[in-house]
PDB file of C-alpha atoms and ligand atoms in Angstrom:
ATOM      1  CA  MET A   1      -7.541 -13.575  10.103  1.00  0.00           C
ATOM      2  CA  HIS A   2      -6.334 -10.001  10.595  1.00  0.00           C
ATOM      3  CA  LEU A   3      -2.538  -8.501  10.368  1.00  0.00           C
ATOM      4  CA  ARG A   4      -2.063  -5.213  12.084  1.00  0.00           C
ATOM      5  CA  VAL A   5       1.339  -3.735  11.768  1.00  0.00           C
ATOM      6  CA  SER A   6       2.022  -0.586  13.849  1.00  0.00           C
ATOM      7  CA  ASP A   7       4.873   1.926  13.972  1.00  0.00           C
ATOM      8  CA  LEU A   8       7.209  -0.449  12.433  1.00  0.00           C
ATOM      9  CA  ALA A   9      10.864   0.819  12.094  1.00  0.00           C
ATOM     10  CA  VAL A  10      13.975  -0.915  10.588  1.00  0.00           C
ATOM     11  CA  THR A  11      17.608   0.244  10.343  1.00  0.00           C
ATOM     12  CA  ARG A  12      20.290  -1.623   8.112  1.00  0.00           C
ATOM     13  CA  SER A  13      23.944  -0.975   8.861  1.00  0.00           C
ATOM     14  CA  GLY A  14      22.911   2.032  11.348  1.00  0.00           C
ATOM     15  CA  ARG A  15      20.899   3.671   8.524  1.00  0.00           C
ATOM     16  CA  PRO A  16      16.942   4.094   8.975  1.00  0.00           C
ATOM     17  CA  ILE A  17      15.229   2.452   6.001  1.00  0.00           C
ATOM     18  CA  PHE A  18      11.649   3.345   7.313  1.00  0.00           C
ATOM     19  CA  SER A  19       9.984   4.240  10.453  1.00  0.00           C
ATOM     20  CA  LYS A  20       6.402   4.623  11.766  1.00  0.00           C
ATOM     21  CA  LEU A  21       5.009   2.347   9.116  1.00  0.00           C
ATOM     22  CA  SER A  22       1.514   1.132   9.858  1.00  0.00           C
ATOM     23  CA  PHE A  23      -1.015  -0.800   7.901  1.00  0.00           C
ATOM     24  CA  THR A  24      -3.735  -3.504   8.353  1.00  0.00           C
ATOM     25  CA  LEU A  25      -4.685  -6.404   6.154  1.00  0.00           C
ATOM     26  CA  SER A  26      -7.703  -8.797   6.556  1.00  0.00           C
ATOM     27  CA  ALA A  27      -8.315 -12.256   5.197  1.00  0.00           C
ATOM     28  CA  GLY A  28      -8.850 -12.090   1.529  1.00  0.00           C
ATOM     29  CA  GLU A  29      -6.913  -8.956   0.876  1.00  0.00           C
ATOM     30  CA  ALA A  30      -3.755  -8.250  -1.002  1.00  0.00           C
ATOM     31  CA  LEU A  31      -1.267  -5.263  -0.459  1.00  0.00           C
ATOM     32  CA  ALA A  32       0.848  -4.169  -3.384  1.00  0.00           C
ATOM     33  CA  LEU A  33       4.152  -2.580  -1.969  1.00  0.00           C
ATOM     34  CA  THR A  34       5.307   0.013  -4.351  1.00  0.00           C
ATOM     35  CA  GLY A  35       7.903   2.764  -4.261  1.00  0.00           C
ATOM     36  CA  PRO A  36      11.293   3.583  -5.926  1.00  0.00           C
ATOM     37  CA  ASN A  37      14.428   1.228  -5.739  1.00  0.00           C
ATOM     38  CA  GLY A  38      15.822   1.298  -2.204  1.00  0.00           C
ATOM     39  CA  ALA A  39      12.609   2.480  -0.571  1.00  0.00           C
ATOM     40  CA  GLY A  40      12.440  -0.653   1.647  1.00  0.00           C
ATOM     41  CA  LYS A  41       9.883  -3.035  -0.104  1.00  0.00           C
ATOM     42  CA  SER A  42      12.347  -5.965   0.276  1.00  0.00           C
ATOM     43  CA  THR A  43      13.408  -4.952   3.616  1.00  0.00           C
ATOM     44  CA  LEU A  44       9.678  -5.014   4.814  1.00  0.00           C
ATOM     45  CA  LEU A  45       9.039  -8.438   3.217  1.00  0.00           C
ATOM     46  CA  ARG A  46      12.308  -9.841   4.810  1.00  0.00           C
ATOM     47  CA  LEU A  47      11.455  -8.371   8.150  1.00  0.00           C
ATOM     48  CA  LEU A  48       7.989  -9.959   8.033  1.00  0.00           C
ATOM     49  CA  ALA A  49       9.409 -13.281   7.065  1.00  0.00           C
ATOM     50  CA  GLY A  50      11.713 -13.188  10.217  1.00  0.00           C
ATOM     51  CA  LEU A  51      14.674 -12.743   8.296  1.00  0.00           C
ATOM     52  CA  LEU A  52      15.661  -9.177   9.636  1.00  0.00           C
ATOM     53  CA  PRO A  53      15.055  -7.609  13.134  1.00  0.00           C
ATOM     54  CA  MET A  54      12.788  -4.719  13.568  1.00  0.00           C
ATOM     55  CA  SER A  55      14.167  -1.748  15.578  1.00  0.00           C
ATOM     56  CA  ALA A  56      10.626  -0.547  16.694  1.00  0.00           C
ATOM     57  CA  GLY A  57       7.004  -1.361  16.173  1.00  0.00           C
ATOM     58  CA  LYS A  58       4.555  -4.302  16.540  1.00  0.00           C
ATOM     59  CA  ILE A  59       3.134  -6.988  14.339  1.00  0.00           C
ATOM     60  CA  VAL A  60      -0.187  -8.678  15.468  1.00  0.00           C
ATOM     61  CA  LEU A  61      -1.849 -11.461  13.753  1.00  0.00           C
ATOM     62  CA  ASP A  62      -5.124 -12.349  15.015  1.00  0.00           C
ATOM     63  CA  GLY A  63      -7.069 -15.593  14.119  1.00  0.00           C
ATOM     64  CA  THR A  64      -4.175 -18.061  13.891  1.00  0.00           C
ATOM     65  CA  ASP A  65      -2.713 -20.347  16.413  1.00  0.00           C
ATOM     66  CA  PRO A  66      -1.007 -18.098  18.937  1.00  0.00           C
ATOM     67  CA  ASP A  67       1.815 -20.497  19.541  1.00  0.00           C
ATOM     68  CA  THR A  68       2.957 -20.458  15.907  1.00  0.00           C
ATOM     69  CA  PRO A  69       5.478 -17.584  15.226  1.00  0.00           C
ATOM     70  CA  PHE A  70       4.222 -15.089  12.450  1.00  0.00           C
ATOM     71  CA  SER A  71       7.211 -16.201  10.193  1.00  0.00           C
ATOM     72  CA  GLU A  72       5.880 -19.904  10.166  1.00  0.00           C
ATOM     73  CA  GLU A  73       2.412 -18.737   8.921  1.00  0.00           C
ATOM     74  CA  ALA A  74       4.231 -16.990   5.958  1.00  0.00           C
ATOM     75  CA  HIS A  75       5.725 -18.174   2.629  1.00  0.00           C
ATOM     76  CA  TYR A  76       8.406 -15.817   1.601  1.00  0.00           C
ATOM     77  CA  LEU A  77       9.546 -15.787  -2.056  1.00  0.00           C
ATOM     78  CA  GLY A  78      12.453 -13.406  -2.549  1.00  0.00           C
ATOM     79  CA  HIS A  79      13.159 -11.746  -5.811  1.00  0.00           C
ATOM     80  CA  ARG A  80      15.890 -14.471  -6.593  1.00  0.00           C
ATOM     81  CA  ASP A  81      14.725 -17.957  -7.210  1.00  0.00           C
ATOM     82  CA  ALA A  82      15.933 -20.122  -4.453  1.00  0.00           C
ATOM     83  CA  LEU A  83      16.610 -23.281  -6.406  1.00  0.00           C
ATOM     84  CA  LYS A  84      19.460 -25.941  -6.268  1.00  0.00           C
ATOM     85  CA  PRO A  85      20.467 -26.172 -10.022  1.00  0.00           C
ATOM     86  CA  ALA A  86      21.199 -29.912  -9.973  1.00  0.00           C
ATOM     87  CA  LEU A  87      17.765 -30.712  -8.478  1.00  0.00           C
ATOM     88  CA  SER A  88      14.782 -31.366 -10.553  1.00  0.00           C
ATOM     89  CA  SER A  89      11.489 -29.414 -10.312  1.00  0.00           C
ATOM     90  CA  VAL A  90       9.914 -32.428  -8.642  1.00  0.00           C
ATOM     91  CA  GLU A  91      12.821 -32.668  -6.240  1.00  0.00           C
ATOM     92  CA  VAL A  92      12.929 -29.050  -5.412  1.00  0.00           C
ATOM     93  CA  LEU A  93       9.201 -29.162  -4.346  1.00  0.00           C
ATOM     94  CA  THR A  94       9.602 -32.526  -2.571  1.00  0.00           C
ATOM     95  CA  PHE A  95      12.315 -30.775  -0.444  1.00  0.00           C
ATOM     96  CA  TRP A  96      10.097 -27.646   0.271  1.00  0.00           C
ATOM     97  CA  ARG A  97       6.997 -29.670   0.990  1.00  0.00           C
ATOM     98  CA  ALA A  98       8.980 -31.649   3.699  1.00  0.00           C
ATOM     99  CA  MET A  99      10.885 -28.573   5.111  1.00  0.00           C
ATOM    100  CA  LEU A 100       7.809 -26.175   5.318  1.00  0.00           C
ATOM    101  CA  GLY A 101       5.273 -28.577   7.014  1.00  0.00           C
ATOM    102  CA  ARG A 102       1.488 -28.551   6.543  1.00  0.00           C
ATOM    103  CA  PRO A 103       1.647 -30.317   3.222  1.00  0.00           C
ATOM    104  CA  ALA A 104      -0.739 -29.191   0.492  1.00  0.00           C
ATOM    105  CA  LEU A 105      -0.541 -30.132  -3.294  1.00  0.00           C
ATOM    106  CA  ALA A 106       1.601 -33.020  -4.196  1.00  0.00           C
ATOM    107  CA  PRO A 107       4.615 -31.774  -6.090  1.00  0.00           C
ATOM    108  CA  ARG A 108       3.463 -32.971  -9.622  1.00  0.00           C
ATOM    109  CA  ASP A 109       0.060 -31.455  -9.047  1.00  0.00           C
ATOM    110  CA  ALA A 110       1.651 -28.049  -8.230  1.00  0.00           C
ATOM    111  CA  LEU A 111       3.889 -28.404 -11.262  1.00  0.00           C
ATOM    112  CA  ASP A 112       0.693 -28.987 -13.503  1.00  0.00           C
ATOM    113  CA  ARG A 113      -0.830 -25.945 -11.943  1.00  0.00           C
ATOM    114  CA  VAL A 114       2.046 -23.703 -12.941  1.00  0.00           C
ATOM    115  CA  GLY A 115       2.400 -25.228 -16.428  1.00  0.00           C
ATOM    116  CA  LEU A 116       5.709 -27.079 -15.671  1.00  0.00           C
ATOM    117  CA  GLY A 117       4.312 -30.636 -15.708  1.00  0.00           C
ATOM    118  CA  HIS A 118       6.396 -31.456 -18.847  1.00  0.00           C
ATOM    119  CA  ALA A 119       9.573 -30.372 -17.051  1.00  0.00           C
ATOM    120  CA  ALA A 120       9.162 -32.221 -13.651  1.00  0.00           C
ATOM    121  CA  THR A 121      12.406 -34.329 -13.892  1.00  0.00           C
ATOM    122  CA  LEU A 122      14.630 -31.639 -15.548  1.00  0.00           C
ATOM    123  CA  PRO A 123      17.291 -30.105 -13.467  1.00  0.00           C
ATOM    124  CA  SER A 124      16.187 -26.582 -12.585  1.00  0.00           C
ATOM    125  CA  ALA A 125      19.340 -25.264 -14.096  1.00  0.00           C
ATOM    126  CA  TYR A 126      17.820 -25.972 -17.448  1.00  0.00           C
ATOM    127  CA  LEU A 127      14.828 -23.979 -16.950  1.00  0.00           C
ATOM    128  CA  SER A 128      14.361 -20.507 -18.414  1.00  0.00           C
ATOM    129  CA  ALA A 129      14.111 -17.465 -16.116  1.00  0.00           C
ATOM    130  CA  GLY A 130      10.393 -17.481 -16.611  1.00  0.00           C
ATOM    131  CA  GLN A 131      10.148 -21.126 -15.848  1.00  0.00           C
ATOM    132  CA  ARG A 132      12.419 -20.988 -12.666  1.00  0.00           C
ATOM    133  CA  ARG A 133       9.977 -18.183 -11.349  1.00  0.00           C
ATOM    134  CA  ARG A 134       6.958 -20.513 -12.090  1.00  0.00           C
ATOM    135  CA  LEU A 135       8.794 -23.295 -10.233  1.00  0.00           C
ATOM    136  CA  SER A 136       9.304 -20.761  -7.448  1.00  0.00           C
ATOM    137  CA  LEU A 137       5.615 -19.969  -7.329  1.00  0.00           C
ATOM    138  CA  ALA A 138       4.760 -23.755  -7.173  1.00  0.00           C
ATOM    139  CA  ARG A 139       6.444 -23.711  -3.722  1.00  0.00           C
ATOM    140  CA  LEU A 140       3.410 -21.791  -2.501  1.00  0.00           C
ATOM    141  CA  LEU A 141       1.236 -24.643  -3.435  1.00  0.00           C
ATOM    142  CA  VAL A 142       2.893 -27.504  -1.708  1.00  0.00           C
ATOM    143  CA  ALA A 143       2.457 -26.242   1.801  1.00  0.00           C
ATOM    144  CA  HIS A 144      -0.420 -24.336   3.604  1.00  0.00           C
ATOM    145  CA  ARG A 145       0.708 -20.874   4.899  1.00  0.00           C
ATOM    146  CA  PRO A 146      -1.883 -18.278   5.041  1.00  0.00           C
ATOM    147  CA  ILE A 147       0.389 -15.290   4.427  1.00  0.00           C
ATOM    148  CA  TRP A 148       2.225 -14.859   1.210  1.00  0.00           C
ATOM    149  CA  LEU A 149       5.097 -12.401   1.088  1.00  0.00           C
ATOM    150  CA  LEU A 150       6.220 -12.114  -2.474  1.00  0.00           C
ATOM    151  CA  ASP A 151       8.995  -9.896  -3.821  1.00  0.00           C
ATOM    152  CA  GLU A 152       8.462  -8.937  -7.379  1.00  0.00           C
ATOM    153  CA  PRO A 153       6.910 -12.262  -8.222  1.00  0.00           C
ATOM    154  CA  THR A 154       5.918 -11.254 -11.977  1.00  0.00           C
ATOM    155  CA  ALA A 155       9.474 -10.234 -13.015  1.00  0.00           C
ATOM    156  CA  ALA A 156      10.386 -12.669 -15.957  1.00  0.00           C
ATOM    157  CA  LEU A 157       6.743 -13.997 -16.308  1.00  0.00           C
ATOM    158  CA  ASP A 158       5.266 -13.828 -19.756  1.00  0.00           C
ATOM    159  CA  GLN A 159       1.692 -12.618 -20.133  1.00  0.00           C
ATOM    160  CA  ALA A 160       0.001 -16.128 -19.813  1.00  0.00           C
ATOM    161  CA  SER A 161       2.133 -16.895 -16.737  1.00  0.00           C
ATOM    162  CA  GLU A 162       1.263 -13.444 -15.263  1.00  0.00           C
ATOM    163  CA  ALA A 163      -2.430 -14.457 -15.646  1.00  0.00           C
ATOM    164  CA  MET A 164      -1.710 -17.689 -14.077  1.00  0.00           C
ATOM    165  CA  PHE A 165       0.009 -15.934 -11.144  1.00  0.00           C
ATOM    166  CA  GLY A 166      -3.099 -13.881 -10.661  1.00  0.00           C
ATOM    167  CA  ASP A 167      -5.288 -16.968 -10.693  1.00  0.00           C
ATOM    168  CA  LEU A 168      -3.061 -18.538  -7.926  1.00  0.00           C
ATOM    169  CA  VAL A 169      -3.342 -15.376  -5.665  1.00  0.00           C
ATOM    170  CA  ALA A 170      -7.024 -14.845  -6.232  1.00  0.00           C
ATOM    171  CA  ASP A 171      -7.588 -18.637  -5.243  1.00  0.00           C
ATOM    172  CA  HIS A 172      -5.355 -18.001  -2.213  1.00  0.00           C
ATOM    173  CA  LEU A 173      -7.258 -14.859  -1.203  1.00  0.00           C
ATOM    174  CA  THR A 174     -10.580 -16.702  -1.612  1.00  0.00           C
ATOM    175  CA  ARG A 175      -9.590 -19.253   0.707  1.00  0.00           C
ATOM    176  CA  GLY A 176      -9.005 -16.600   3.360  1.00  0.00           C
ATOM    177  CA  GLY A 177      -5.271 -15.930   2.758  1.00  0.00           C
ATOM    178  CA  LEU A 178      -3.398 -12.570   2.716  1.00  0.00           C
ATOM    179  CA  ALA A 179      -0.708 -11.495   0.350  1.00  0.00           C
ATOM    180  CA  LEU A 180       1.920  -8.635   0.451  1.00  0.00           C
ATOM    181  CA  ILE A 181       3.471  -8.203  -2.907  1.00  0.00           C
ATOM    182  CA  ALA A 182       6.427  -5.918  -3.770  1.00  0.00           C
ATOM    183  CA  THR A 183       6.026  -4.846  -7.325  1.00  0.00           C
ATOM    184  CA  HIS A 184       7.091  -2.306 -10.027  1.00  0.00           C
ATOM    185  CA  THR A 185       4.334  -3.269 -12.575  1.00  0.00           C
ATOM    186  CA  PRO A 186       0.555  -3.363 -12.146  1.00  0.00           C
ATOM    187  CA  LEU A 187      -0.609  -6.692 -10.786  1.00  0.00           C
ATOM    188  CA  PRO A 188      -3.264  -8.962 -12.398  1.00  0.00           C
ATOM    189  CA  ILE A 189      -5.530  -8.819  -9.403  1.00  0.00           C
ATOM    190  CA  PRO A 190      -7.154  -6.147  -7.265  1.00  0.00           C
ATOM    191  CA  THR A 191      -5.060  -4.992  -4.467  1.00  0.00           C
ATOM    192  CA  ARG A 192      -4.722  -2.125  -2.014  1.00  0.00           C
ATOM    193  CA  THR A 193      -1.567  -0.147  -2.279  1.00  0.00           C
ATOM    194  CA  LEU A 194       1.115   0.730   0.324  1.00  0.00           C
ATOM    195  CA  SER A 195       3.682   3.246  -1.277  1.00  0.00           C
ATOM    196  CA  LEU A 196       7.029   3.391   0.439  1.00  0.00           C
ATOM    197  CA  LYS A 197       8.916   6.606   0.150  1.00  0.00           C
ATOM    198  CA  ALA A 198      12.640   6.845  -0.829  1.00  0.00           C
ATOM    199  CA  SER A 199      14.721   6.431   2.088  1.00  0.00           C
ATOM    200  CA  ALA A 200      17.150   9.225   3.062  1.00  0.00           C
TER     201      ALA A 200
HETATM  202  P1  ADP B   1      13.439  -2.006  -2.473  1.00  0.00           P
HETATM  203  O1  ADP B   1      13.184  -3.424  -2.303  1.00  0.00           O
HETATM  204  O2  ADP B   1      12.450  -1.155  -2.115  1.00  0.00           O
HETATM  205  O3  ADP B   1      14.161  -1.780  -3.643  1.00  0.00           O
HETATM  206  P2  ADP B   1      15.361  -2.683  -0.304  1.00  0.00           P
HETATM  207  O4  ADP B   1      14.462  -3.028   0.886  1.00  0.00           O
HETATM  208  O5  ADP B   1      16.048  -3.671  -1.097  1.00  0.00           O
HETATM  209  O6  ADP B   1      14.640  -1.723  -1.295  1.00  0.00           O
HETATM  210  O7  ADP B   1      16.522  -1.729   0.157  1.00  0.00           O
HETATM  211  C1  ADP B   1      16.304  -0.488   1.135  1.00  0.00           C
HETATM  212  C2  ADP B   1      17.573  -0.022   1.561  1.00  0.00           C
HETATM  213  O8  ADP B   1      18.199  -0.960   2.353  1.00  0.00           O
HETATM  214  C3  ADP B   1      18.565   0.333   0.380  1.00  0.00           C
HETATM  215  O9  ADP B   1      18.974   1.565   0.534  1.00  0.00           O
HETATM  216  C4  ADP B   1      19.423  -0.670   0.433  1.00  0.00           C
HETATM  217  O10 ADP B   1      20.796  -0.249  -0.092  1.00  0.00           O
HETATM  218  C5  ADP B   1      19.588  -0.866   1.888  1.00  0.00           C
HETATM  219  N1  ADP B   1      20.049  -2.248   2.217  1.00  0.00           N
HETATM  220  C6  ADP B   1      19.842  -3.419   1.660  1.00  0.00           C
HETATM  221  N2  ADP B   1      20.426  -4.465   2.172  1.00  0.00           N
HETATM  222  C7  ADP B   1      21.267  -3.983   3.090  1.00  0.00           C
HETATM  223  C8  ADP B   1      22.229  -4.530   4.010  1.00  0.00           C
HETATM  224  N3  ADP B   1      22.514  -5.844   3.893  1.00  0.00           N
HETATM  225  N4  ADP B   1      23.014  -3.637   4.696  1.00  0.00           N
HETATM  226  C9  ADP B   1      22.835  -2.394   4.679  1.00  0.00           C
HETATM  227  N5  ADP B   1      21.887  -1.817   3.922  1.00  0.00           N
HETATM  228  C10 ADP B   1      21.265  -2.506   3.134  1.00  0.00           C
HETATM  229 MG1   MG B   2      13.474  -5.018  -3.573  1.00  0.00          MG
END
């Protein structure tokens, strides 16, 4: 699998955020997106997730089913945890597993993997910020998607959870996945880096 992004440009409310952005990423590689607040890291991830239109450029993904749109090959985790407060952790993951297709780990196994096995039936509203983030990360494990688009995934994680996150990504890369990770702090895995400049 190989991702080639060339000359990508995006405008938001008429304002150019970035242009002529190009990079490539191959199976087993992670790319850290860095740059100051407002540089366009979240914008780039949302665009790749199919949530924002591009104004120019090309995104080509080789080595996957050509009939599957790019956004359906990708897991997108925004920097806010998308959790329904009244649903338990296991219900949240059951929903995502059905919604995303290509099921992988069972919800309870995914919760064990992120250290939330004890909280499986608690409403997600009762979880701490770090636990909510771990529940969001468990979503990556309940459905197979080869591209992970992660927006500041380690925010709110303690040291042990950050190491657990590193293991999740390393396993994903070993299985031939790709990851693009916006971050302000060093990541616990080796990555290449794409540094976005402040937008005018
Ligand atoms: P980063 O994630 O690097 O901090 P963002 O991608 O969130 O940056 O934002 C890039 C720029 O786009 C910022 O200047 C931000 O204010 C602007 N922006 C974000 N959302 C919108 C929107 N809905 N409409 C217009 N501009 C937006
Ligand atoms: Mg951001």
